[in-house]
PDB file of N, CA and C in Angstrom:
ATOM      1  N   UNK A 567       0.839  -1.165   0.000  1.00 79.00           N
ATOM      2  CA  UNK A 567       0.000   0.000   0.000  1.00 79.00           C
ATOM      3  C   UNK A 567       0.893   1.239   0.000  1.00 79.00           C
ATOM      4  N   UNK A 568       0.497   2.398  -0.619  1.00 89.00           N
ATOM      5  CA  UNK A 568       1.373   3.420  -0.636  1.00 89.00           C
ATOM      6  C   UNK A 568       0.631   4.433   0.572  1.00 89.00           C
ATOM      7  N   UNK A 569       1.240   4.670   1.242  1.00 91.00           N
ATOM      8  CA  UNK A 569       0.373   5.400   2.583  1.00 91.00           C
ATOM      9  C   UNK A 569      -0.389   6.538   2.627  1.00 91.00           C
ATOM     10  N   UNK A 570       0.196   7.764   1.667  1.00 93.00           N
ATOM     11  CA  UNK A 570      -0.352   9.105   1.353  1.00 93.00           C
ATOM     12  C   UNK A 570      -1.395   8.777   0.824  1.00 93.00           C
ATOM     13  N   UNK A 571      -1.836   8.290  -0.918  1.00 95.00           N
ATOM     14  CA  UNK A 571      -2.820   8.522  -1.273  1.00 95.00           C
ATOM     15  C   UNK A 571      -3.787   8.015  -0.337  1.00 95.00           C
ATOM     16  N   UNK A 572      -3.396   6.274   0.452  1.00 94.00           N
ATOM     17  CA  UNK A 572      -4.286   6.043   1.154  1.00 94.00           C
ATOM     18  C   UNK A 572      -4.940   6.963   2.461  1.00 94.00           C
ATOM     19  N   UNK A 573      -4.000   7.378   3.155  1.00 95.00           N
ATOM     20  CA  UNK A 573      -4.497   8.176   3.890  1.00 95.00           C
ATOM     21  C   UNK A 573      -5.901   9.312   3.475  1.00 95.00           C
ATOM     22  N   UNK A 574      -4.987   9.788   1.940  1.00 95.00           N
ATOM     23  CA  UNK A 574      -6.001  11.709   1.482  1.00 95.00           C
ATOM     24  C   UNK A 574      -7.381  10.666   1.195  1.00 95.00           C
ATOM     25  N   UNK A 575      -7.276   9.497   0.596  1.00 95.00           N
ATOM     26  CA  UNK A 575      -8.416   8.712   0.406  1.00 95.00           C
ATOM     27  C   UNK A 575      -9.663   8.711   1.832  1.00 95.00           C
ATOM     28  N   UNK A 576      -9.084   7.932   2.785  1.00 93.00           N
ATOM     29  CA  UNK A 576      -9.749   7.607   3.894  1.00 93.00           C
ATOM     30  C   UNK A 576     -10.123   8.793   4.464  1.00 93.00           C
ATOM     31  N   UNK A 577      -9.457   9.949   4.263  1.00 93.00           N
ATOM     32  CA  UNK A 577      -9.525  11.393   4.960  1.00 93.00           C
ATOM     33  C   UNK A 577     -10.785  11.627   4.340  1.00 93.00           C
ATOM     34  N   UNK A 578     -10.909  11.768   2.974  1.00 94.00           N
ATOM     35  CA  UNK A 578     -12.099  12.489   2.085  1.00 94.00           C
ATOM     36  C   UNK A 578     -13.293  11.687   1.721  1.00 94.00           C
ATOM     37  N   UNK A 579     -13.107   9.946   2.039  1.00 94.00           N
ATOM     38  CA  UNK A 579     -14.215   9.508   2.079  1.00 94.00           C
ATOM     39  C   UNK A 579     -15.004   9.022   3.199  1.00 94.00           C
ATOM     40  N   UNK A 580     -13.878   8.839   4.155  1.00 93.00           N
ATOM     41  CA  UNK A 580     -14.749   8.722   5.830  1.00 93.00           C
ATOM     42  C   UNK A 580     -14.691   9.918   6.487  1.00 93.00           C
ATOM     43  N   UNK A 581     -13.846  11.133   6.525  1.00 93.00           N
ATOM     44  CA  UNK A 581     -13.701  11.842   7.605  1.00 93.00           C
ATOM     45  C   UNK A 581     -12.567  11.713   8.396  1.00 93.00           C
ATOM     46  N   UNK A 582     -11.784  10.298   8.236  1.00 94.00           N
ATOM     47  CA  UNK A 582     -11.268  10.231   9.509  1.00 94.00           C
ATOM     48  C   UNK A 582      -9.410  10.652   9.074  1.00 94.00           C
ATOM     49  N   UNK A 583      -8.852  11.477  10.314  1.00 94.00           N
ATOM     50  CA  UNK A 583      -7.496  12.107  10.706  1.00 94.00           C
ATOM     51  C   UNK A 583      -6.457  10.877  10.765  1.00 94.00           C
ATOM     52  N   UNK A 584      -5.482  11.030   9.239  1.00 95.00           N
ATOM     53  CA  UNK A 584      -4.527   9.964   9.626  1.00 95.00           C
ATOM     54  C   UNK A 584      -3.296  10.538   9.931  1.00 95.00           C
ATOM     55  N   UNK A 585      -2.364  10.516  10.973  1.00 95.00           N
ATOM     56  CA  UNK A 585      -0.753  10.591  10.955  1.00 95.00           C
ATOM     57  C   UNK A 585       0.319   9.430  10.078  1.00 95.00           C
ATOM     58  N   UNK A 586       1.481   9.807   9.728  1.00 95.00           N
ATOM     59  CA  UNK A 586       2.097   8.973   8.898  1.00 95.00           C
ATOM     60  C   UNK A 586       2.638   8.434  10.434  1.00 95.00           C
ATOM     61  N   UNK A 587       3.146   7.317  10.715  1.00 94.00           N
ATOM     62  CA  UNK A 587       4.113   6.817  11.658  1.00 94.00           C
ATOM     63  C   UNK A 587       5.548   6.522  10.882  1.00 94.00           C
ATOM     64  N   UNK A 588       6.845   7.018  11.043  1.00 93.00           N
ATOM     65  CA  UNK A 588       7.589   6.277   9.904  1.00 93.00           C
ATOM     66  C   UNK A 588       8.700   5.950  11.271  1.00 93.00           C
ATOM     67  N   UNK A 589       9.837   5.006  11.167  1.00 92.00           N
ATOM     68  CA  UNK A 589      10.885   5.206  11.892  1.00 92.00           C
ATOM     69  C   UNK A 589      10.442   4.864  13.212  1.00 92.00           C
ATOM     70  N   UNK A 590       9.515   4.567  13.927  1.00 92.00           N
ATOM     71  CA  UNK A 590       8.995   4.495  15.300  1.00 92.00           C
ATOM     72  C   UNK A 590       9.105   3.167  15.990  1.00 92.00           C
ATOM     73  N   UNK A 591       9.513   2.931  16.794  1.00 91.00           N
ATOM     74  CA  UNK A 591       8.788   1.828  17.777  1.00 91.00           C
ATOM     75  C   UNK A 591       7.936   1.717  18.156  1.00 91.00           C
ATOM     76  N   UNK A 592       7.422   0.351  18.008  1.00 91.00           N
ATOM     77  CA  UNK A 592       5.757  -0.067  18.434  1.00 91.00           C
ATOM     78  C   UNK A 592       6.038   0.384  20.237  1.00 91.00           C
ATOM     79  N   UNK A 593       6.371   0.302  21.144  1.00 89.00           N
ATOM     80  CA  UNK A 593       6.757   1.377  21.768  1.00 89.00           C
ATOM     81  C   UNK A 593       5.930   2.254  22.021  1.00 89.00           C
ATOM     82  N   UNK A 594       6.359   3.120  21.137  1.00 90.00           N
ATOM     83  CA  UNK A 594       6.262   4.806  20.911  1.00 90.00           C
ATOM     84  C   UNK A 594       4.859   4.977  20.213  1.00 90.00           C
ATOM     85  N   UNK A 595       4.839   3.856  18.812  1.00 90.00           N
ATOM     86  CA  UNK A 595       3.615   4.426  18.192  1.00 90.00           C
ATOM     87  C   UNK A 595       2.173   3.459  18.734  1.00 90.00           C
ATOM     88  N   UNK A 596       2.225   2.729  19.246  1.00 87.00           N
ATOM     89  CA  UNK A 596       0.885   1.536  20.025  1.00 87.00           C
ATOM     90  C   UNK A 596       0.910   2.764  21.027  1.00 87.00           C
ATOM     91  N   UNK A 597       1.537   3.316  21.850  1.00 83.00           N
ATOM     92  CA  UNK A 597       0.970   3.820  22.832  1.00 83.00           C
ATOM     93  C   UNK A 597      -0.086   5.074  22.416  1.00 83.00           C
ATOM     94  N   UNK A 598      -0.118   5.712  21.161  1.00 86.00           N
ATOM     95  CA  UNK A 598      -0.807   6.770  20.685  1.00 86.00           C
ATOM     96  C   UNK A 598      -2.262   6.519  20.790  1.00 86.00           C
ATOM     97  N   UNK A 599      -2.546   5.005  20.751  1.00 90.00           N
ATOM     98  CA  UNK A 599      -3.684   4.439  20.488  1.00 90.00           C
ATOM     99  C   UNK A 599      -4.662   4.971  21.411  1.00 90.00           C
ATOM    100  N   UNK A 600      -5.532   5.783  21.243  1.00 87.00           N
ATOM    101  CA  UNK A 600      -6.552   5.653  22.142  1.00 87.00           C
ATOM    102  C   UNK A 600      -7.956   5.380  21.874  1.00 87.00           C
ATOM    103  N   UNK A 601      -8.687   5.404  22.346  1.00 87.00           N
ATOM    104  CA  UNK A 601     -10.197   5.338  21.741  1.00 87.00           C
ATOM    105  C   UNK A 601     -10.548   5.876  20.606  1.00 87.00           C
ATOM    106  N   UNK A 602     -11.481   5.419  19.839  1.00 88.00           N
ATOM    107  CA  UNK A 602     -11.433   6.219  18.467  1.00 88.00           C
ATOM    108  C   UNK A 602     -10.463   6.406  17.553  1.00 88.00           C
ATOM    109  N   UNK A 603      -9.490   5.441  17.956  1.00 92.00           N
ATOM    110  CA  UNK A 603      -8.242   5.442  16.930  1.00 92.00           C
ATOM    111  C   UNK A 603      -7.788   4.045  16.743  1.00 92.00           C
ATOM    112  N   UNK A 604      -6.828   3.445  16.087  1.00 94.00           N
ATOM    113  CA  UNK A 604      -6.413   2.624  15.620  1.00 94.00           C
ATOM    114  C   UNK A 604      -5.102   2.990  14.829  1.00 94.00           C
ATOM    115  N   UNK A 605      -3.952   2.029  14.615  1.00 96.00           N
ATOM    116  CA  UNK A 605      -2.975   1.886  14.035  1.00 96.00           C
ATOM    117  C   UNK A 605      -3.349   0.765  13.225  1.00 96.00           C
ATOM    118  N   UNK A 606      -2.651   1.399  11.911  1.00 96.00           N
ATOM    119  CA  UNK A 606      -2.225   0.088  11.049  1.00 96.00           C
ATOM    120  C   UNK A 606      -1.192   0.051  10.750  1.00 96.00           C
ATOM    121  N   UNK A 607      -0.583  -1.446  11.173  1.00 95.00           N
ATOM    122  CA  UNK A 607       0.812  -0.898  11.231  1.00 95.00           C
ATOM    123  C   UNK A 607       1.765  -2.009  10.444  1.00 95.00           C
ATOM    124  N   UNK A 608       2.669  -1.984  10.079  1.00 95.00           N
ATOM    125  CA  UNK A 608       3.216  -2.869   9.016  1.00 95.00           C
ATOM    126  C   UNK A 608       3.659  -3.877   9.348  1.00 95.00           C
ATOM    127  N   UNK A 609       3.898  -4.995   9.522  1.00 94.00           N
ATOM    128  CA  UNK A 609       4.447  -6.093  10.186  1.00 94.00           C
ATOM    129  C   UNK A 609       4.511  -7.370   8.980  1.00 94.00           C
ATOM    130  N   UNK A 610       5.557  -8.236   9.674  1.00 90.00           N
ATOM    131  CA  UNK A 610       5.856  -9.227   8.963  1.00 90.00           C
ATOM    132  C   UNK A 610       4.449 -10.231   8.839  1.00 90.00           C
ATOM    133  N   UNK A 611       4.092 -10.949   7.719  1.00 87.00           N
ATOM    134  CA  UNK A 611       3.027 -11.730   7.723  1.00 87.00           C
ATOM    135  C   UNK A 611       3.204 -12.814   8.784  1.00 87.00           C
ATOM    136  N   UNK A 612       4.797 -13.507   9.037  1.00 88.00           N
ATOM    137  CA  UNK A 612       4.877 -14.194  10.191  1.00 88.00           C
ATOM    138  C   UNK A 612       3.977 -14.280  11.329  1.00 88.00           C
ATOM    139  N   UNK A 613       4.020 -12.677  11.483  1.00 88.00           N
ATOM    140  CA  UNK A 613       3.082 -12.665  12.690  1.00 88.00           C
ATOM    141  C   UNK A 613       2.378 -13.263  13.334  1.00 88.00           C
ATOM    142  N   UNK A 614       1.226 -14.302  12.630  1.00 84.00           N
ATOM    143  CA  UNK A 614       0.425 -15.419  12.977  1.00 84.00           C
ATOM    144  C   UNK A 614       1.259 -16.067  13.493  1.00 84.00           C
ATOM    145  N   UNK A 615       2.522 -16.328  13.352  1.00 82.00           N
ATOM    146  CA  UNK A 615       3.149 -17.754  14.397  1.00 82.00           C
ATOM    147  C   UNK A 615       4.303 -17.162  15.623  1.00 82.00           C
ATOM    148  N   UNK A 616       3.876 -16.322  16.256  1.00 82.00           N
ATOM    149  CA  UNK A 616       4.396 -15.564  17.101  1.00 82.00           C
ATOM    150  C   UNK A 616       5.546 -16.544  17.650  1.00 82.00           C
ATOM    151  N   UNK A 617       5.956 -17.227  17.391  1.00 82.00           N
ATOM    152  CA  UNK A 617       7.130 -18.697  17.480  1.00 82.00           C
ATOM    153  C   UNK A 617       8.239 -18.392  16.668  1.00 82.00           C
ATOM    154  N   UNK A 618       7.920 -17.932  15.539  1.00 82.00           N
ATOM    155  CA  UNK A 618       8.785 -17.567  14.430  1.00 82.00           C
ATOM    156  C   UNK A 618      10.280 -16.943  14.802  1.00 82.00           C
ATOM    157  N   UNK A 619      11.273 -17.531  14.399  1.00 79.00           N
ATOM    158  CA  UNK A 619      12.645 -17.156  14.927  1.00 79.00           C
ATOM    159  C   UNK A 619      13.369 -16.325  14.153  1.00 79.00           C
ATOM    160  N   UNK A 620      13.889 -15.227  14.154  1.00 77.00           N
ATOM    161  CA  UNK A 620      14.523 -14.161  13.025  1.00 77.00           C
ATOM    162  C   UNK A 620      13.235 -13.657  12.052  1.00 77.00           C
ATOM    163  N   UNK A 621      12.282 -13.045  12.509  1.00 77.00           N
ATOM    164  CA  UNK A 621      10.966 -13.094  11.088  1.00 77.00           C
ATOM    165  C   UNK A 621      11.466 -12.034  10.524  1.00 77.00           C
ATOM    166  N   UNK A 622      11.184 -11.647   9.104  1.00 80.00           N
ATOM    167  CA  UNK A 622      11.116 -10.140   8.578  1.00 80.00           C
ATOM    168  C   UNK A 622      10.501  -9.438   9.153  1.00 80.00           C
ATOM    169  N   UNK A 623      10.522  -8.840   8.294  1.00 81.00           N
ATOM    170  CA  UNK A 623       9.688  -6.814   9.292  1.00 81.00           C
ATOM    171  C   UNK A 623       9.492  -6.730   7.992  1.00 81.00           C
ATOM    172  N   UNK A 624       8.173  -6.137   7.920  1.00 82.00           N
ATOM    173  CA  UNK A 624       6.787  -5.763   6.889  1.00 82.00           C
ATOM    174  C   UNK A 624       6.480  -6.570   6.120  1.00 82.00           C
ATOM    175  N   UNK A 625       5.692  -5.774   5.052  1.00 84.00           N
ATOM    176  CA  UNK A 625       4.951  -6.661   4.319  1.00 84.00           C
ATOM    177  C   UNK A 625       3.751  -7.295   3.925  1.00 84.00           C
ATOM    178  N   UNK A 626       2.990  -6.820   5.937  1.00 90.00           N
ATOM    179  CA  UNK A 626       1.558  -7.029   5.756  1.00 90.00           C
ATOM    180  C   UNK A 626       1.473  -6.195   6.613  1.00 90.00           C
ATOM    181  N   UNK A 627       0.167  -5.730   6.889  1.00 93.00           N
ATOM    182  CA  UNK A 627      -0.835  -4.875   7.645  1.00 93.00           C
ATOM    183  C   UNK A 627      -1.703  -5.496   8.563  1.00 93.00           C
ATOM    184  N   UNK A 628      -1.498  -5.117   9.729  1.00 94.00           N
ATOM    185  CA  UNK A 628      -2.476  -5.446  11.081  1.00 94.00           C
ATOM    186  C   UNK A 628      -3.158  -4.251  11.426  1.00 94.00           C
ATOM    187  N   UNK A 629      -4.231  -4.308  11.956  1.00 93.00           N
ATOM    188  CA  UNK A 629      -4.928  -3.178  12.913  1.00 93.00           C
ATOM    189  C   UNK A 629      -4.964  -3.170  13.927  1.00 93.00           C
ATOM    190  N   UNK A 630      -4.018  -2.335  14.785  1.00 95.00           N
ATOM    191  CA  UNK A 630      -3.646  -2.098  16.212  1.00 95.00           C
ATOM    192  C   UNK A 630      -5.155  -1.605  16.660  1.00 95.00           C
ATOM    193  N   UNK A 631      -6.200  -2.453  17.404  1.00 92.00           N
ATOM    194  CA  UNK A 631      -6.943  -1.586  18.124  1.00 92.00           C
ATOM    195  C   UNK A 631      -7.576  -1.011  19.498  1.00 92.00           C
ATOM    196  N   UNK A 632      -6.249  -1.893  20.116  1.00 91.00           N
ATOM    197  CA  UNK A 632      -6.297  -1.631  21.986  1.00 91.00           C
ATOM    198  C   UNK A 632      -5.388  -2.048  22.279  1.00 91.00           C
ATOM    199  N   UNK A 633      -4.461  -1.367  23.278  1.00 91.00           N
ATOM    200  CA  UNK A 633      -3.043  -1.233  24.194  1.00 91.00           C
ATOM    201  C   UNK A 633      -3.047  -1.193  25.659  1.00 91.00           C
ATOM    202  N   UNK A 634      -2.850  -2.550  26.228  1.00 90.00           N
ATOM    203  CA  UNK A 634      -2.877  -2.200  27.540  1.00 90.00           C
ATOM    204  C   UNK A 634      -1.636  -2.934  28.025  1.00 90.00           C
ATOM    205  N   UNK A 635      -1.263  -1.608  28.786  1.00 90.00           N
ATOM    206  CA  UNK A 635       0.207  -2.321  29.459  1.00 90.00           C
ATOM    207  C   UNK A 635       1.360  -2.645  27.860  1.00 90.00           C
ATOM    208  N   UNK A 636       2.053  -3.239  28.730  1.00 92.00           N
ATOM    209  CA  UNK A 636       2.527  -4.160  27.605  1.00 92.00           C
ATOM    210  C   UNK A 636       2.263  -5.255  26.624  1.00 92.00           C
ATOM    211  N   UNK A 637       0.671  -5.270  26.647  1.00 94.00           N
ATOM    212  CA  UNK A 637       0.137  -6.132  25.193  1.00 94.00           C
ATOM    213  C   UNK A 637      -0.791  -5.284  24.578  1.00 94.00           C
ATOM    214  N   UNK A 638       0.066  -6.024  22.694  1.00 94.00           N
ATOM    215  CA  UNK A 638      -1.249  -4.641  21.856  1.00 94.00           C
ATOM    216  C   UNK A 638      -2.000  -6.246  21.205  1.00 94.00           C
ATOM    217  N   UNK A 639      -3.260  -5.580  21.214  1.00 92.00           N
ATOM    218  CA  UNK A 639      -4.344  -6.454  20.908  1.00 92.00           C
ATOM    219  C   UNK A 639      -4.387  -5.765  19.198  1.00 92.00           C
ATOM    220  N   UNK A 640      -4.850  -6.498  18.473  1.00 92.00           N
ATOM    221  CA  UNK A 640      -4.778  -6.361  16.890  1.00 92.00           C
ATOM    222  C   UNK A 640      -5.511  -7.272  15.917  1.00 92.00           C
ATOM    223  N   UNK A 641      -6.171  -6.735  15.289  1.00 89.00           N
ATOM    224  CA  UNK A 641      -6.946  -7.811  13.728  1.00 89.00           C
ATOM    225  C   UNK A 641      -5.965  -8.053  13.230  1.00 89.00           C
ATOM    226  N   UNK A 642      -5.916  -9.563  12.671  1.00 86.00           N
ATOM    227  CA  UNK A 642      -4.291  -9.742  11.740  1.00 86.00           C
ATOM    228  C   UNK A 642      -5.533 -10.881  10.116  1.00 86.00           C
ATOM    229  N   UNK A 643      -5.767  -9.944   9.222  1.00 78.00           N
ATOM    230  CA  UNK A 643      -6.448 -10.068   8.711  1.00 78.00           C
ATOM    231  C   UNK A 643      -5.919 -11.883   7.964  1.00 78.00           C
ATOM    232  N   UNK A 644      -4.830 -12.258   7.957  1.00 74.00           N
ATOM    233  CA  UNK A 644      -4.090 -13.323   7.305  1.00 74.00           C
ATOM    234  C   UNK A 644      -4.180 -14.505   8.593  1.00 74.00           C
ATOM    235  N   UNK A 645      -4.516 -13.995   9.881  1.00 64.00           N
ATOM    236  CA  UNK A 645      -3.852 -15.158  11.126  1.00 64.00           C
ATOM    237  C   UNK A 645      -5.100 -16.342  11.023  1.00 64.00           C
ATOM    238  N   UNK A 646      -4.822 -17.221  11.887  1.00 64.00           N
ATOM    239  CA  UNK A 646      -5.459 -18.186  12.082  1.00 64.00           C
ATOM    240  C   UNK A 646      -6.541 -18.317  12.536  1.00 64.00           C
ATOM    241  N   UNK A 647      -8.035 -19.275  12.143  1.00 61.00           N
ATOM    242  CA  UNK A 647      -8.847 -18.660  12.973  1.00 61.00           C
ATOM    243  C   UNK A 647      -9.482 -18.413  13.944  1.00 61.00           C
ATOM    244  N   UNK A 648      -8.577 -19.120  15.317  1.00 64.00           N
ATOM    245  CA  UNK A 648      -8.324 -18.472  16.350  1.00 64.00           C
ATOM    246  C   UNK A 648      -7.401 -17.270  16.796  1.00 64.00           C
ATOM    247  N   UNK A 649      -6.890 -17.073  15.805  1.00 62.00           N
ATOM    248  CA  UNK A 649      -6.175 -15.443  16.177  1.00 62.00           C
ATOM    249  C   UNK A 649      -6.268 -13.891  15.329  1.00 62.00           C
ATOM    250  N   UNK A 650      -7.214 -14.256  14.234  1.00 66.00           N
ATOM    251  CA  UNK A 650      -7.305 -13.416  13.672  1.00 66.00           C
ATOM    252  C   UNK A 650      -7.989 -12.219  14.049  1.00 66.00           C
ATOM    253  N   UNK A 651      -8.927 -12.357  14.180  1.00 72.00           N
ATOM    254  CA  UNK A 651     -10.185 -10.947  14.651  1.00 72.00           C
ATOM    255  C   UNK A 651      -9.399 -10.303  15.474  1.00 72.00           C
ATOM    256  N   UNK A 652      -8.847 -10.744  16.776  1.00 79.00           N
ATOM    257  CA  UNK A 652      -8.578 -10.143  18.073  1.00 79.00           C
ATOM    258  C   UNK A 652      -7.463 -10.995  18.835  1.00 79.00           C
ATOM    259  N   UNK A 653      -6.006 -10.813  18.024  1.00 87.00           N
ATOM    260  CA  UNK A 653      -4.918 -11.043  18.035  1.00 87.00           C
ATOM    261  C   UNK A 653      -4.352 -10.600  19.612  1.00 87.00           C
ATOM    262  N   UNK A 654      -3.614 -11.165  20.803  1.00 89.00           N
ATOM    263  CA  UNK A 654      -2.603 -10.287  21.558  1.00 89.00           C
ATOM    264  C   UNK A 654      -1.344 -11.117  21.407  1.00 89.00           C
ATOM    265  N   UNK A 655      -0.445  -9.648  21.493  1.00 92.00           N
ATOM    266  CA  UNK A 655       1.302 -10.621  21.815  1.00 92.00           C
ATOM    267  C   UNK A 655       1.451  -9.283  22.958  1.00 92.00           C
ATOM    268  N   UNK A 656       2.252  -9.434  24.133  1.00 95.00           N
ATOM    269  CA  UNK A 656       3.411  -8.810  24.504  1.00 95.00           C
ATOM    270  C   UNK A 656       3.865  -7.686  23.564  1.00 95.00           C
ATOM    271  N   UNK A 657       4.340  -6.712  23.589  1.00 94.00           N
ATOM    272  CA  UNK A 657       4.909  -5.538  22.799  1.00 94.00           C
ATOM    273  C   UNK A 657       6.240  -6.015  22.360  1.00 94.00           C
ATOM    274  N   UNK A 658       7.202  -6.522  23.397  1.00 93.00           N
ATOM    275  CA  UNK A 658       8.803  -6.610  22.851  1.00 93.00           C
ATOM    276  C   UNK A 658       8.658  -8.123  21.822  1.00 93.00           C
ATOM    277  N   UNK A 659       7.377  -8.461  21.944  1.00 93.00           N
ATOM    278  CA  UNK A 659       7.540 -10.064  20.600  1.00 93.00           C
ATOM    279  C   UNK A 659       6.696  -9.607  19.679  1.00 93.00           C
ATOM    280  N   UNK A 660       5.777  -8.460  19.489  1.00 93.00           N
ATOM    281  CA  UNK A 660       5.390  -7.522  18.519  1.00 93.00           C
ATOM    282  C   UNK A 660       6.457  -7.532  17.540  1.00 93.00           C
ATOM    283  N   UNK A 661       7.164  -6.595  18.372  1.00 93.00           N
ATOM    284  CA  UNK A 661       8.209  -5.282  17.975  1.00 93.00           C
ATOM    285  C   UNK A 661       9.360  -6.134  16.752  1.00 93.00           C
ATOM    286  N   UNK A 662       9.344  -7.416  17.025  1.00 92.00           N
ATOM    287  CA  UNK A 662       9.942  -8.539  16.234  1.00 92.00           C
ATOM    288  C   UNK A 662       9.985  -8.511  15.147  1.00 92.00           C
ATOM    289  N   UNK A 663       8.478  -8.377  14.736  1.00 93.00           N
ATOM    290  CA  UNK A 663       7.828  -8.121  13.246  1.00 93.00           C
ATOM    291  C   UNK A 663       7.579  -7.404  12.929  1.00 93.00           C
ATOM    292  N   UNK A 664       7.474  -6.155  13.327  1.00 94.00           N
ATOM    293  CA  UNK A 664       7.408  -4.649  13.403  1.00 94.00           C
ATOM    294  C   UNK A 664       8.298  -4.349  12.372  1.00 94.00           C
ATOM    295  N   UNK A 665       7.625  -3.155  11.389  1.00 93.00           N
ATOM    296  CA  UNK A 665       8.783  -2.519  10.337  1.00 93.00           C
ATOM    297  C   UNK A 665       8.764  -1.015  10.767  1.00 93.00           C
ATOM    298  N   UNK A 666       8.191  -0.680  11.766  1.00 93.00           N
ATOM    299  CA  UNK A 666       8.536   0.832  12.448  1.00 93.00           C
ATOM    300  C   UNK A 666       7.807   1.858  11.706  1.00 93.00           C
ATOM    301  N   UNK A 667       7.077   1.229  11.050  1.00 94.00           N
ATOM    302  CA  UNK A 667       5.786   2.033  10.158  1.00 94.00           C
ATOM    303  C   UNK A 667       4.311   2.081  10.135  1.00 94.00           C
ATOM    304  N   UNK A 668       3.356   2.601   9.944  1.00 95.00           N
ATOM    305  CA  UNK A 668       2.249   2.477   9.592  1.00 95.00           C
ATOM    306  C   UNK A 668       1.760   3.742   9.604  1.00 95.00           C
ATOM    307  N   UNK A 669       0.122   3.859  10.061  1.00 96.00           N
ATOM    308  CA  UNK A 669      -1.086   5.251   9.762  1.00 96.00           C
ATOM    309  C   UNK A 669      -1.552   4.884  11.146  1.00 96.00           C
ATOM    310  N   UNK A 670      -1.663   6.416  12.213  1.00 95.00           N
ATOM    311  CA  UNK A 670      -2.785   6.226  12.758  1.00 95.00           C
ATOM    312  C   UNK A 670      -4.011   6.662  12.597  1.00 95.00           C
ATOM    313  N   UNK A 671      -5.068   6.669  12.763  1.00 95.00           N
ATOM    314  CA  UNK A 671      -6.165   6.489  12.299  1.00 95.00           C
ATOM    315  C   UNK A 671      -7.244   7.217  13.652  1.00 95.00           C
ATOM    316  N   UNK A 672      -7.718   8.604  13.172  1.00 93.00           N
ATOM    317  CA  UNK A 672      -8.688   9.119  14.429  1.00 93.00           C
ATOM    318  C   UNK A 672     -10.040   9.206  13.434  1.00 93.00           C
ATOM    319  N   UNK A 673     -10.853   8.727  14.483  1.00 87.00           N
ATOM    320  CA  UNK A 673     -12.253   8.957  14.157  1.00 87.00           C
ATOM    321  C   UNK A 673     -12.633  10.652  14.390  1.00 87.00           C
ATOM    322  N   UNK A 674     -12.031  11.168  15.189  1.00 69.00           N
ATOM    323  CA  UNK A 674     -12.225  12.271  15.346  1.00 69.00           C
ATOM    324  C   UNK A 674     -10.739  13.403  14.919  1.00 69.00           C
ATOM    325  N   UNK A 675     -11.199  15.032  14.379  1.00 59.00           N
ATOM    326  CA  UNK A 675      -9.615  15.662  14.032  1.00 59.00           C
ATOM    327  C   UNK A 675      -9.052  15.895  15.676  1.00 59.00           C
TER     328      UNK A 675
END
């Protein structure tokens, strides 16, 4: 996905306020998450096998949509179907597959 047009897209046909995330730690950018928002954020397709040893970073898209503590809960539209809808890992076994990118996403500006 190329992020800009998607973003001016989602901006002008839902309404909703995206930030670029580039360079970040899940860290830094899961914690932004609050109500009415969501991250999508780039991660290795691995992801589904949170076992995975050395995985890449990006490649596919998850939807970060609740952060508590140190676990981000997430749709992983590719995972299994016990983990897909409503995914959790720990943040530092996230951060694994993490490519330090994505959009956050406000329902409100």
């Amino acid at each position: 996905m190329i992020y800009r047009p998607f973003m001016d897209w989602v901006g002008s046909q839902f309404g909703f306020t995206c930030h670029l995330v580039e360079n970040t730690p899940i860290q830094e950018s899961a914690r932004a998450v609050r109500p009415g928002q969501a991250l999508i954020a780039s991660v290795s397709p691995e992801i589904r096998d949170p076992d995975t040893h050395e995985p890449r970073r990006g490649g596919h898209l998850v939807l970060i949509h609740e952060v508590h503590g140190e676990t981000v809960r997430f749709h992983n539209p590719s995972g299994y179907s016990h983990n897909a809808d409503s995914a959790s890992l720990p943040m530092h076994v996230f951060e694994g597959f993490h490519a330090g990118r994505g959009i956050l996403v406000s329902a409100t500006p």
